[in-house]
């Protein structure tokens, strides 16, 4: 199998044989559907207004990512399948901080989860820099 259809091949057949089927839409509550449709600015406004918690938002996004994982939107499902649990745990900690210190203590991003490429060295997530031999690598410190 190649990554691209050979020139002159039947595209429909190549895609059927080489590309996984796109999963159907995940089951989501109306609240979760609302969360995953927000822009970053809409989320921040809603978080500042107290209309959503960091945990609820992170859980909706990570549940959706897990549902669509065969589409390879994130790496490391094979060697770090619990990474989404760490995202939710961080969100819970940020909710506790907001409860103790006020929601403005979460500024400027208000717990907005930001996906990052594996080329960004982080202690909490695998960071391969796109090099296969580093697929299981965790950085000793976070990049600047």
mmCIF file of N, CA and C in Angstrom:
data_model
loop_
_atom_site.group_PDB
_atom_site.id
_atom_site.type_symbol
_atom_site.label_atom_id
_atom_site.label_comp_id
_atom_site.label_asym_id
_atom_site.label_seq_id
_atom_site.Cartn_x
_atom_site.Cartn_y
_atom_site.Cartn_z
ATOM 1 N N UNK A 1 0.835 -1.201 0.000
ATOM 2 C CA UNK A 1 0.000 0.000 0.000
ATOM 3 C C UNK A 1 0.870 1.252 0.000
ATOM 4 N N UNK A 2 0.465 2.208 -0.759
ATOM 5 C CA UNK A 2 1.184 3.477 -0.805
ATOM 6 C C UNK A 2 0.356 4.533 -0.092
ATOM 7 N N UNK A 3 0.977 5.672 0.210
ATOM 8 C CA UNK A 3 0.279 6.754 0.896
ATOM 9 C C UNK A 3 -0.613 7.554 -0.038
ATOM 10 N N UNK A 4 -0.364 7.466 -1.326
ATOM 11 C CA UNK A 4 -1.137 8.214 -2.306
ATOM 12 C C UNK A 4 -1.565 7.271 -3.422
ATOM 13 N N UNK A 5 -2.704 7.517 -4.035
ATOM 14 C CA UNK A 5 -3.124 6.663 -5.158
ATOM 15 C C UNK A 5 -2.126 6.770 -6.309
ATOM 16 N N UNK A 6 -1.751 5.636 -6.883
ATOM 17 C CA UNK A 6 -0.860 5.681 -8.057
ATOM 18 C C UNK A 6 -1.522 6.430 -9.209
ATOM 19 N N UNK A 7 -0.719 7.114 -9.980
ATOM 20 C CA UNK A 7 -1.230 7.863 -11.134
ATOM 21 C C UNK A 7 -1.965 6.900 -12.057
ATOM 22 N N UNK A 8 -3.154 7.287 -12.469
ATOM 23 C CA UNK A 8 -3.954 6.479 -13.371
ATOM 24 C C UNK A 8 -4.783 5.405 -12.681
ATOM 25 N N UNK A 9 -4.689 5.298 -11.348
ATOM 26 C CA UNK A 9 -5.460 4.269 -10.642
ATOM 27 C C UNK A 9 -6.899 4.722 -10.416
ATOM 28 N N UNK A 10 -7.741 3.766 -10.079
ATOM 29 C CA UNK A 10 -9.125 4.067 -9.742
ATOM 30 C C UNK A 10 -9.141 4.627 -8.316
ATOM 31 N N UNK A 11 -9.341 5.925 -8.194
ATOM 32 C CA UNK A 11 -9.269 6.605 -6.897
ATOM 33 C C UNK A 11 -10.257 6.031 -5.884
ATOM 34 N N UNK A 12 -11.471 5.793 -6.311
ATOM 35 C CA UNK A 12 -12.500 5.293 -5.393
ATOM 36 C C UNK A 12 -12.073 3.953 -4.797
ATOM 37 N N UNK A 13 -11.566 3.065 -5.633
ATOM 38 C CA UNK A 13 -11.115 1.758 -5.161
ATOM 39 C C UNK A 13 -9.914 1.914 -4.235
ATOM 40 N N UNK A 14 -8.943 2.770 -4.613
ATOM 41 C CA UNK A 14 -7.762 2.956 -3.769
ATOM 42 C C UNK A 14 -8.155 3.447 -2.382
ATOM 43 N N UNK A 15 -9.019 4.443 -2.325
ATOM 44 C CA UNK A 15 -9.434 4.971 -1.023
ATOM 45 C C UNK A 15 -10.183 3.915 -0.216
ATOM 46 N N UNK A 16 -11.044 3.144 -0.846
ATOM 47 C CA UNK A 16 -11.799 2.099 -0.147
ATOM 48 C C UNK A 16 -10.868 1.048 0.444
ATOM 49 N N UNK A 17 -9.769 0.756 -0.254
ATOM 50 C CA UNK A 17 -8.837 -0.273 0.195
ATOM 51 C C UNK A 17 -7.771 0.230 1.162
ATOM 52 N N UNK A 18 -7.509 1.538 1.178
ATOM 53 C CA UNK A 18 -6.367 2.054 1.934
ATOM 54 C C UNK A 18 -6.678 3.058 3.029
ATOM 55 N N UNK A 19 -7.853 3.595 3.050
ATOM 56 C CA UNK A 19 -8.181 4.625 4.035
ATOM 57 C C UNK A 19 -9.287 4.103 4.951
ATOM 58 N N UNK A 20 -9.080 4.173 6.282
ATOM 59 C CA UNK A 20 -10.126 3.695 7.186
ATOM 60 C C UNK A 20 -11.423 4.480 7.006
ATOM 61 N N UNK A 21 -12.515 3.809 7.254
ATOM 62 C CA UNK A 21 -13.813 4.460 7.162
ATOM 63 C C UNK A 21 -13.920 5.541 8.238
ATOM 64 N N UNK A 22 -14.483 6.666 7.892
ATOM 65 C CA UNK A 22 -14.669 7.746 8.859
ATOM 66 C C UNK A 22 -15.788 7.329 9.804
ATOM 67 N N UNK A 23 -15.524 7.383 11.109
ATOM 68 C CA UNK A 23 -16.567 6.985 12.061
ATOM 69 C C UNK A 23 -17.787 7.897 11.970
ATOM 70 N N UNK A 24 -18.924 7.364 12.350
ATOM 71 C CA UNK A 24 -20.125 8.189 12.420
ATOM 72 C C UNK A 24 -19.952 9.207 13.541
ATOM 73 N N UNK A 25 -20.842 10.173 13.591
ATOM 74 C CA UNK A 25 -20.750 11.189 14.638
ATOM 75 C C UNK A 25 -20.878 10.531 16.008
ATOM 76 N N UNK A 26 -20.104 11.019 16.980
ATOM 77 C CA UNK A 26 -20.194 10.435 18.327
ATOM 78 C C UNK A 26 -21.502 10.833 19.014
ATOM 79 N N UNK A 27 -21.913 9.997 19.941
ATOM 80 C CA UNK A 27 -23.077 10.336 20.766
ATOM 81 C C UNK A 27 -22.643 11.446 21.720
ATOM 82 N N UNK A 28 -23.330 12.579 21.670
ATOM 83 C CA UNK A 28 -23.012 13.698 22.556
ATOM 84 C C UNK A 28 -24.301 14.315 23.063
ATOM 85 N N UNK A 29 -24.223 14.842 24.276
ATOM 86 C CA UNK A 29 -25.354 15.594 24.807
ATOM 87 C C UNK A 29 -25.444 16.921 24.066
ATOM 88 N N UNK A 30 -26.540 17.620 24.244
ATOM 89 C CA UNK A 30 -26.670 18.930 23.601
ATOM 90 C C UNK A 30 -25.616 19.900 24.142
ATOM 91 N N UNK A 31 -25.275 19.762 25.410
ATOM 92 C CA UNK A 31 -24.225 20.622 25.985
ATOM 93 C C UNK A 31 -22.885 20.332 25.319
ATOM 94 N N UNK A 32 -22.535 19.053 25.181
ATOM 95 C CA UNK A 32 -21.271 18.690 24.549
ATOM 96 C C UNK A 32 -21.227 19.153 23.098
ATOM 97 N N UNK A 33 -22.341 19.029 22.397
ATOM 98 C CA UNK A 33 -22.396 19.504 21.009
ATOM 99 C C UNK A 33 -22.117 21.003 20.943
ATOM 100 N N UNK A 34 -22.661 21.725 21.905
ATOM 101 C CA UNK A 34 -22.422 23.169 21.958
ATOM 102 C C UNK A 34 -20.938 23.445 22.216
ATOM 103 N N UNK A 35 -20.354 22.735 23.182
ATOM 104 C CA UNK A 35 -18.951 22.957 23.530
ATOM 105 C C UNK A 35 -18.026 22.728 22.340
ATOM 106 N N UNK A 36 -18.213 21.631 21.623
ATOM 107 C CA UNK A 36 -17.280 21.318 20.533
ATOM 108 C C UNK A 36 -17.468 22.211 19.311
ATOM 109 N N UNK A 37 -18.543 22.988 19.299
ATOM 110 C CA UNK A 37 -18.761 23.909 18.171
ATOM 111 C C UNK A 37 -18.207 25.306 18.438
ATOM 112 N N UNK A 38 -17.834 25.591 19.690
ATOM 113 C CA UNK A 38 -17.355 26.922 20.036
ATOM 114 C C UNK A 38 -15.991 27.228 19.425
ATOM 115 N N UNK A 39 -15.797 28.498 19.096
ATOM 116 C CA UNK A 39 -14.463 28.989 18.761
ATOM 117 C C UNK A 39 -13.719 29.208 20.073
ATOM 118 N N UNK A 40 -12.432 29.464 20.001
ATOM 119 C CA UNK A 40 -11.660 29.742 21.213
ATOM 120 C C UNK A 40 -12.222 30.964 21.947
ATOM 121 N N UNK A 41 -12.560 32.007 21.199
ATOM 122 C CA UNK A 41 -13.098 33.229 21.817
ATOM 123 C C UNK A 41 -14.438 32.955 22.497
ATOM 124 N N UNK A 42 -15.275 32.141 21.864
ATOM 125 C CA UNK A 42 -16.572 31.810 22.471
ATOM 126 C C UNK A 42 -16.381 31.013 23.757
ATOM 127 N N UNK A 43 -15.452 30.045 23.727
ATOM 128 C CA UNK A 43 -15.185 29.288 24.951
ATOM 129 C C UNK A 43 -14.710 30.209 26.069
ATOM 130 N N UNK A 44 -13.736 31.063 25.780
ATOM 131 C CA UNK A 44 -13.197 31.946 26.820
ATOM 132 C C UNK A 44 -14.297 32.826 27.403
ATOM 133 N N UNK A 45 -15.150 33.375 26.566
ATOM 134 C CA UNK A 45 -16.256 34.210 27.059
ATOM 135 C C UNK A 45 -17.191 33.399 27.956
ATOM 136 N N UNK A 46 -17.495 32.178 27.549
ATOM 137 C CA UNK A 46 -18.397 31.326 28.340
ATOM 138 C C UNK A 46 -17.741 30.890 29.651
ATOM 139 N N UNK A 47 -16.435 30.619 29.631
ATOM 140 C CA UNK A 47 -15.730 30.230 30.859
ATOM 141 C C UNK A 47 -15.676 31.403 31.816
ATOM 142 N N UNK A 48 -15.398 32.578 31.307
ATOM 143 C CA UNK A 48 -15.355 33.766 32.163
ATOM 144 C C UNK A 48 -16.724 34.052 32.777
ATOM 145 N N UNK A 49 -17.787 33.738 32.032
ATOM 146 C CA UNK A 49 -19.151 33.964 32.524
ATOM 147 C C UNK A 49 -19.615 32.853 33.466
ATOM 148 N N UNK A 50 -18.819 31.795 33.604
ATOM 149 C CA UNK A 50 -19.199 30.693 34.481
ATOM 150 C C UNK A 50 -20.192 29.725 33.856
ATOM 151 N N UNK A 51 -20.353 29.785 32.535
ATOM 152 C CA UNK A 51 -21.329 28.936 31.849
ATOM 153 C C UNK A 51 -20.797 27.541 31.556
ATOM 154 N N UNK A 52 -19.500 27.315 31.741
ATOM 155 C CA UNK A 52 -18.895 26.007 31.489
ATOM 156 C C UNK A 52 -17.683 25.854 32.397
ATOM 157 N N UNK A 53 -17.409 24.625 32.789
ATOM 158 C CA UNK A 53 -16.205 24.359 33.577
ATOM 159 C C UNK A 53 -15.092 23.896 32.637
ATOM 160 N N UNK A 54 -13.885 24.004 33.126
ATOM 161 C CA UNK A 54 -12.741 23.491 32.356
ATOM 162 C C UNK A 54 -12.910 21.995 32.128
ATOM 163 N N UNK A 55 -13.331 21.286 33.182
ATOM 164 C CA UNK A 55 -13.475 19.834 33.063
ATOM 165 C C UNK A 55 -14.510 19.451 32.009
ATOM 166 N N UNK A 56 -15.677 20.063 32.036
ATOM 167 C CA UNK A 56 -16.729 19.710 31.079
ATOM 168 C C UNK A 56 -16.260 19.959 29.650
ATOM 169 N N UNK A 57 -15.592 21.074 29.434
ATOM 170 C CA UNK A 57 -15.112 21.410 28.098
ATOM 171 C C UNK A 57 -14.021 20.441 27.645
ATOM 172 N N UNK A 58 -13.045 20.196 28.514
ATOM 173 C CA UNK A 58 -11.953 19.286 28.166
ATOM 174 C C UNK A 58 -12.478 17.876 27.928
ATOM 175 N N UNK A 59 -13.421 17.435 28.741
ATOM 176 C CA UNK A 59 -13.973 16.089 28.576
ATOM 177 C C UNK A 59 -14.714 15.962 27.234
ATOM 178 N N UNK A 60 -15.475 16.968 26.859
ATOM 179 C CA UNK A 60 -16.186 16.923 25.573
ATOM 180 C C UNK A 60 -15.192 16.841 24.415
ATOM 181 N N UNK A 61 -14.135 17.649 24.484
ATOM 182 C CA UNK A 61 -13.146 17.643 23.400
ATOM 183 C C UNK A 61 -12.352 16.344 23.346
ATOM 184 N N UNK A 62 -11.936 15.837 24.512
ATOM 185 C CA UNK A 62 -11.135 14.611 24.503
ATOM 186 C C UNK A 62 -11.986 13.385 24.162
ATOM 187 N N UNK A 63 -13.240 13.372 24.574
ATOM 188 C CA UNK A 63 -14.122 12.264 24.178
ATOM 189 C C UNK A 63 -14.293 12.243 22.664
ATOM 190 N N UNK A 64 -14.421 13.414 22.081
ATOM 191 C CA UNK A 64 -14.556 13.514 20.621
ATOM 192 C C UNK A 64 -13.259 13.073 19.930
ATOM 193 N N UNK A 65 -12.129 13.466 20.477
ATOM 194 C CA UNK A 65 -10.838 13.050 19.908
ATOM 195 C C UNK A 65 -10.694 11.531 19.975
ATOM 196 N N UNK A 66 -11.090 10.934 21.095
ATOM 197 C CA UNK A 66 -11.020 9.473 21.212
ATOM 198 C C UNK A 66 -11.920 8.802 20.181
ATOM 199 N N UNK A 67 -13.100 9.342 19.973
ATOM 200 C CA UNK A 67 -14.037 8.761 19.011
ATOM 201 C C UNK A 67 -13.447 8.768 17.599
ATOM 202 N N UNK A 68 -12.761 9.839 17.243
ATOM 203 C CA UNK A 68 -12.210 9.989 15.892
ATOM 204 C C UNK A 68 -10.729 9.607 15.797
ATOM 205 N N UNK A 69 -10.202 8.865 16.748
ATOM 206 C CA UNK A 69 -8.762 8.596 16.767
ATOM 207 C C UNK A 69 -8.245 7.878 15.531
ATOM 208 N N UNK A 70 -9.080 7.118 14.829
ATOM 209 C CA UNK A 70 -8.616 6.433 13.621
ATOM 210 C C UNK A 70 -8.289 7.416 12.503
ATOM 211 N N UNK A 71 -8.690 8.659 12.660
ATOM 212 C CA UNK A 71 -8.388 9.675 11.649
ATOM 213 C C UNK A 71 -7.006 10.300 11.875
ATOM 214 N N UNK A 72 -6.296 9.834 12.906
ATOM 215 C CA UNK A 72 -4.918 10.248 13.190
ATOM 216 C C UNK A 72 -4.757 11.745 13.412
ATOM 217 N N UNK A 73 -5.719 12.356 14.072
ATOM 218 C CA UNK A 73 -5.580 13.778 14.369
ATOM 219 C C UNK A 73 -4.540 14.015 15.456
ATOM 220 N N UNK A 74 -4.282 13.008 16.276
ATOM 221 C CA UNK A 74 -3.247 13.084 17.301
ATOM 222 C C UNK A 74 -2.399 11.820 17.229
ATOM 223 N N UNK A 75 -1.123 11.969 17.531
ATOM 224 C CA UNK A 75 -0.213 10.820 17.559
ATOM 225 C C UNK A 75 -0.289 10.156 18.933
ATOM 226 N N UNK A 76 0.396 9.088 19.067
ATOM 227 C CA UNK A 76 0.654 8.418 20.347
ATOM 228 C C UNK A 76 -0.535 7.667 20.937
ATOM 229 N N UNK A 77 -1.561 7.395 20.142
ATOM 230 C CA UNK A 77 -2.637 6.539 20.662
ATOM 231 C C UNK A 77 -2.080 5.160 20.986
ATOM 232 N N UNK A 78 -1.045 4.740 20.261
ATOM 233 C CA UNK A 78 -0.491 3.401 20.452
ATOM 234 C C UNK A 78 0.350 3.269 21.708
ATOM 235 N N UNK A 79 1.094 4.281 22.086
ATOM 236 C CA UNK A 79 2.002 4.157 23.224
ATOM 237 C C UNK A 79 1.664 5.086 24.390
ATOM 238 N N UNK A 80 0.626 5.876 24.273
ATOM 239 C CA UNK A 80 0.206 6.768 25.361
ATOM 240 C C UNK A 80 -1.304 6.997 25.272
ATOM 241 N N UNK A 81 -2.088 5.908 25.304
ATOM 242 C CA UNK A 81 -3.532 6.055 25.075
ATOM 243 C C UNK A 81 -4.267 6.807 26.187
ATOM 244 N N UNK A 82 -3.639 7.008 27.328
ATOM 245 C CA UNK A 82 -4.291 7.723 28.433
ATOM 246 C C UNK A 82 -3.978 9.215 28.465
ATOM 247 N N UNK A 83 -3.384 9.733 27.392
ATOM 248 C CA UNK A 83 -3.029 11.160 27.405
ATOM 249 C C UNK A 83 -4.252 12.037 27.634
ATOM 250 N N UNK A 84 -5.401 11.606 27.161
ATOM 251 C CA UNK A 84 -6.607 12.414 27.339
ATOM 252 C C UNK A 84 -6.998 12.517 28.810
ATOM 253 N N UNK A 85 -6.665 11.487 29.603
ATOM 254 C CA UNK A 85 -6.947 11.536 31.042
ATOM 255 C C UNK A 85 -6.136 12.649 31.707
ATOM 256 N N UNK A 86 -4.911 12.855 31.250
ATOM 257 C CA UNK A 86 -4.076 13.926 31.815
ATOM 258 C C UNK A 86 -4.618 15.304 31.442
ATOM 259 N N UNK A 87 -5.180 15.417 30.252
ATOM 260 C CA UNK A 87 -5.793 16.689 29.845
ATOM 261 C C UNK A 87 -6.978 16.992 30.766
ATOM 262 N N UNK A 88 -7.817 16.000 31.019
ATOM 263 C CA UNK A 88 -8.984 16.203 31.888
ATOM 264 C C UNK A 88 -8.533 16.479 33.326
ATOM 265 N N UNK A 89 -7.515 15.769 33.807
ATOM 266 C CA UNK A 89 -7.010 16.011 35.165
ATOM 267 C C UNK A 89 -6.482 17.441 35.312
ATOM 268 N N UNK A 90 -5.804 17.933 34.300
ATOM 269 C CA UNK A 90 -5.321 19.322 34.336
ATOM 270 C C UNK A 90 -6.502 20.289 34.367
ATOM 271 N N UNK A 91 -7.560 19.967 33.640
ATOM 272 C CA UNK A 91 -8.758 20.817 33.634
ATOM 273 C C UNK A 91 -9.405 20.845 35.017
ATOM 274 N N UNK A 92 -9.468 19.689 35.685
ATOM 275 C CA UNK A 92 -10.025 19.621 37.040
ATOM 276 C C UNK A 92 -9.206 20.505 37.985
ATOM 277 N N UNK A 93 -7.883 20.441 37.866
ATOM 278 C CA UNK A 93 -7.012 21.274 38.705
ATOM 279 C C UNK A 93 -7.243 22.760 38.426
ATOM 280 N N UNK A 94 -7.466 23.111 37.168
ATOM 281 C CA UNK A 94 -7.725 24.517 36.836
ATOM 282 C C UNK A 94 -9.089 24.972 37.359
ATOM 283 N N UNK A 95 -10.072 24.093 37.369
ATOM 284 C CA UNK A 95 -11.359 24.435 37.982
ATOM 285 C C UNK A 95 -11.188 24.705 39.477
ATOM 286 N N UNK A 96 -10.378 23.893 40.137
ATOM 287 C CA UNK A 96 -10.119 24.098 41.570
ATOM 288 C C UNK A 96 -9.424 25.431 41.800
ATOM 289 N N UNK A 97 -8.493 25.769 40.931
ATOM 290 C CA UNK A 97 -7.810 27.068 41.037
ATOM 291 C C UNK A 97 -8.811 28.205 40.849
ATOM 292 N N UNK A 98 -9.690 28.074 39.859
ATOM 293 C CA UNK A 98 -10.701 29.120 39.625
ATOM 294 C C UNK A 98 -11.632 29.249 40.817
ATOM 295 N N UNK A 99 -11.992 28.123 41.432
ATOM 296 C CA UNK A 99 -12.857 28.164 42.614
ATOM 297 C C UNK A 99 -12.170 28.872 43.776
ATOM 298 N N UNK A 100 -10.879 28.626 43.940
ATOM 299 C CA UNK A 100 -10.138 29.208 45.064
ATOM 300 C C UNK A 100 -9.714 30.652 44.824
ATOM 301 N N UNK A 101 -9.334 30.989 43.582
ATOM 302 C CA UNK A 101 -8.732 32.289 43.304
ATOM 303 C C UNK A 101 -9.548 33.166 42.364
ATOM 304 N N UNK A 102 -10.632 32.632 41.854
ATOM 305 C CA UNK A 102 -11.448 33.371 40.894
ATOM 306 C C UNK A 102 -11.084 32.994 39.468
ATOM 307 N N UNK A 103 -12.055 33.097 38.576
ATOM 308 C CA UNK A 103 -11.864 32.665 37.194
ATOM 309 C C UNK A 103 -10.777 33.474 36.483
ATOM 310 N N UNK A 104 -10.563 34.712 36.889
ATOM 311 C CA UNK A 104 -9.531 35.530 36.232
ATOM 312 C C UNK A 104 -8.123 35.008 36.512
ATOM 313 N N UNK A 105 -7.969 34.127 37.517
ATOM 314 C CA UNK A 105 -6.654 33.522 37.773
ATOM 315 C C UNK A 105 -6.255 32.574 36.646
ATOM 316 N N UNK A 106 -7.208 32.241 35.769
ATOM 317 C CA UNK A 106 -6.936 31.356 34.633
ATOM 318 C C UNK A 106 -6.564 32.124 33.360
ATOM 319 N N UNK A 107 -6.575 33.457 33.441
ATOM 320 C CA UNK A 107 -6.262 34.280 32.265
ATOM 321 C C UNK A 107 -4.833 34.021 31.810
ATOM 322 N N UNK A 108 -4.543 34.151 30.552
ATOM 323 C CA UNK A 108 -5.384 34.681 29.484
ATOM 324 C C UNK A 108 -6.166 33.607 28.711
ATOM 325 N N UNK A 109 -5.845 32.324 28.902
ATOM 326 C CA UNK A 109 -6.502 31.297 28.091
ATOM 327 C C UNK A 109 -7.685 30.622 28.775
ATOM 328 N N UNK A 110 -7.827 30.816 30.087
ATOM 329 C CA UNK A 110 -8.982 30.285 30.816
ATOM 330 C C UNK A 110 -9.160 28.787 30.620
ATOM 331 N N UNK A 111 -8.077 28.049 30.621
ATOM 332 C CA UNK A 111 -8.010 26.584 30.505
ATOM 333 C C UNK A 111 -8.330 26.062 29.113
ATOM 334 N N UNK A 112 -8.225 26.888 28.118
ATOM 335 C CA UNK A 112 -8.436 26.445 26.741
ATOM 336 C C UNK A 112 -7.363 25.405 26.396
ATOM 337 N N UNK A 113 -7.754 24.159 26.087
ATOM 338 C CA UNK A 113 -6.743 23.160 25.707
ATOM 339 C C UNK A 113 -6.162 23.481 24.332
ATOM 340 N N UNK A 114 -4.851 23.440 24.237
ATOM 341 C CA UNK A 114 -4.188 23.736 22.973
ATOM 342 C C UNK A 114 -3.416 22.512 22.496
ATOM 343 N N UNK A 115 -3.831 21.914 21.392
ATOM 344 C CA UNK A 115 -3.051 20.793 20.867
ATOM 345 C C UNK A 115 -1.721 21.304 20.325
ATOM 346 N N UNK A 116 -0.695 20.497 20.485
ATOM 347 C CA UNK A 116 0.633 20.890 20.004
ATOM 348 C C UNK A 116 1.255 19.735 19.238
ATOM 349 N N UNK A 117 2.022 20.061 18.233
ATOM 350 C CA UNK A 117 2.710 19.031 17.456
ATOM 351 C C UNK A 117 3.749 18.322 18.324
ATOM 352 N N UNK A 118 4.078 17.114 17.937
ATOM 353 C CA UNK A 118 5.084 16.337 18.647
ATOM 354 C C UNK A 118 6.480 16.908 18.552
ATOM 355 N N UNK A 119 6.636 17.996 17.807
ATOM 356 C CA UNK A 119 7.938 18.642 17.717
ATOM 357 C C UNK A 119 8.182 19.593 18.886
ATOM 358 N N UNK A 120 7.165 19.808 19.710
ATOM 359 C CA UNK A 120 7.294 20.675 20.877
ATOM 360 C C UNK A 120 7.601 19.798 22.092
ATOM 361 N N UNK A 121 8.783 19.920 22.637
ATOM 362 C CA UNK A 121 9.186 19.086 23.770
ATOM 363 C C UNK A 121 8.369 19.429 25.013
ATOM 364 N N UNK A 122 7.739 18.405 25.587
ATOM 365 C CA UNK A 122 6.961 18.560 26.815
ATOM 366 C C UNK A 122 7.228 17.383 27.739
ATOM 367 N N UNK A 123 7.179 17.628 29.043
ATOM 368 C CA UNK A 123 7.370 16.556 30.016
ATOM 369 C C UNK A 123 6.136 15.657 30.104
ATOM 370 N N UNK A 124 4.971 16.241 29.938
ATOM 371 C CA UNK A 124 3.726 15.503 30.176
ATOM 372 C C UNK A 124 3.246 14.670 29.002
ATOM 373 N N UNK A 125 3.770 14.937 27.813
ATOM 374 C CA UNK A 125 3.309 14.235 26.621
ATOM 375 C C UNK A 125 4.506 13.801 25.780
ATOM 376 N N UNK A 126 4.317 12.764 25.009
ATOM 377 C CA UNK A 126 5.379 12.284 24.121
ATOM 378 C C UNK A 126 5.778 13.391 23.157
ATOM 379 N N UNK A 127 7.067 13.428 22.827
ATOM 380 C CA UNK A 127 7.600 14.469 21.943
ATOM 381 C C UNK A 127 8.644 13.851 21.032
ATOM 382 N N UNK A 128 8.238 13.383 19.868
ATOM 383 C CA UNK A 128 9.159 12.661 18.991
ATOM 384 C C UNK A 128 9.896 13.541 17.996
ATOM 385 N N UNK A 129 9.500 14.780 17.848
ATOM 386 C CA UNK A 129 10.087 15.682 16.846
ATOM 387 C C UNK A 129 9.981 15.083 15.446
ATOM 388 N N UNK A 130 9.017 14.198 15.237
ATOM 389 C CA UNK A 130 8.823 13.587 13.934
ATOM 390 C C UNK A 130 9.853 12.524 13.585
ATOM 391 N N UNK A 131 10.642 12.099 14.565
ATOM 392 C CA UNK A 131 11.692 11.100 14.355
ATOM 393 C C UNK A 131 11.231 9.781 14.978
ATOM 394 N N UNK A 132 11.121 8.747 14.159
ATOM 395 C CA UNK A 132 10.593 7.472 14.618
ATOM 396 C C UNK A 132 11.291 6.896 15.835
ATOM 397 N N UNK A 133 12.602 7.027 15.926
ATOM 398 C CA UNK A 133 13.355 6.463 17.046
ATOM 399 C C UNK A 133 12.987 7.146 18.373
ATOM 400 N N UNK A 134 12.404 8.342 18.303
ATOM 401 C CA UNK A 134 11.998 9.081 19.509
ATOM 402 C C UNK A 134 10.503 8.910 19.813
ATOM 403 N N UNK A 135 9.846 7.971 19.184
ATOM 404 C CA UNK A 135 8.389 7.807 19.328
ATOM 405 C C UNK A 135 7.957 7.649 20.788
ATOM 406 N N UNK A 136 8.783 7.042 21.611
ATOM 407 C CA UNK A 136 8.433 6.824 23.021
ATOM 408 C C UNK A 136 9.100 7.833 23.963
ATOM 409 N N UNK A 137 9.590 8.916 23.422
ATOM 410 C CA UNK A 137 10.384 9.892 24.186
ATOM 411 C C UNK A 137 9.508 10.900 24.925
ATOM 412 N N UNK A 138 9.848 11.123 26.189
ATOM 413 C CA UNK A 138 9.309 12.255 26.963
ATOM 414 C C UNK A 138 10.483 13.172 27.283
ATOM 415 N N UNK A 139 10.295 14.440 27.068
ATOM 416 C CA UNK A 139 11.349 15.416 27.326
ATOM 417 C C UNK A 139 11.656 15.509 28.824
ATOM 418 N N UNK A 140 12.851 15.906 29.151
ATOM 419 C CA UNK A 140 13.234 16.102 30.538
ATOM 420 C C UNK A 140 12.668 17.408 31.096
ATOM 421 N N UNK A 141 12.424 18.376 30.211
ATOM 422 C CA UNK A 141 11.820 19.643 30.616
ATOM 423 C C UNK A 141 10.976 20.173 29.468
ATOM 424 N N UNK A 142 10.092 21.077 29.775
ATOM 425 C CA UNK A 142 9.237 21.670 28.764
ATOM 426 C C UNK A 142 10.028 22.669 27.921
ATOM 427 N N UNK A 143 9.667 22.776 26.654
ATOM 428 C CA UNK A 143 10.322 23.758 25.790
ATOM 429 C C UNK A 143 9.967 25.162 26.261
ATOM 430 N N UNK A 144 10.746 26.117 25.865
ATOM 431 C CA UNK A 144 10.530 27.503 26.286
ATOM 432 C C UNK A 144 9.430 28.153 25.469
#
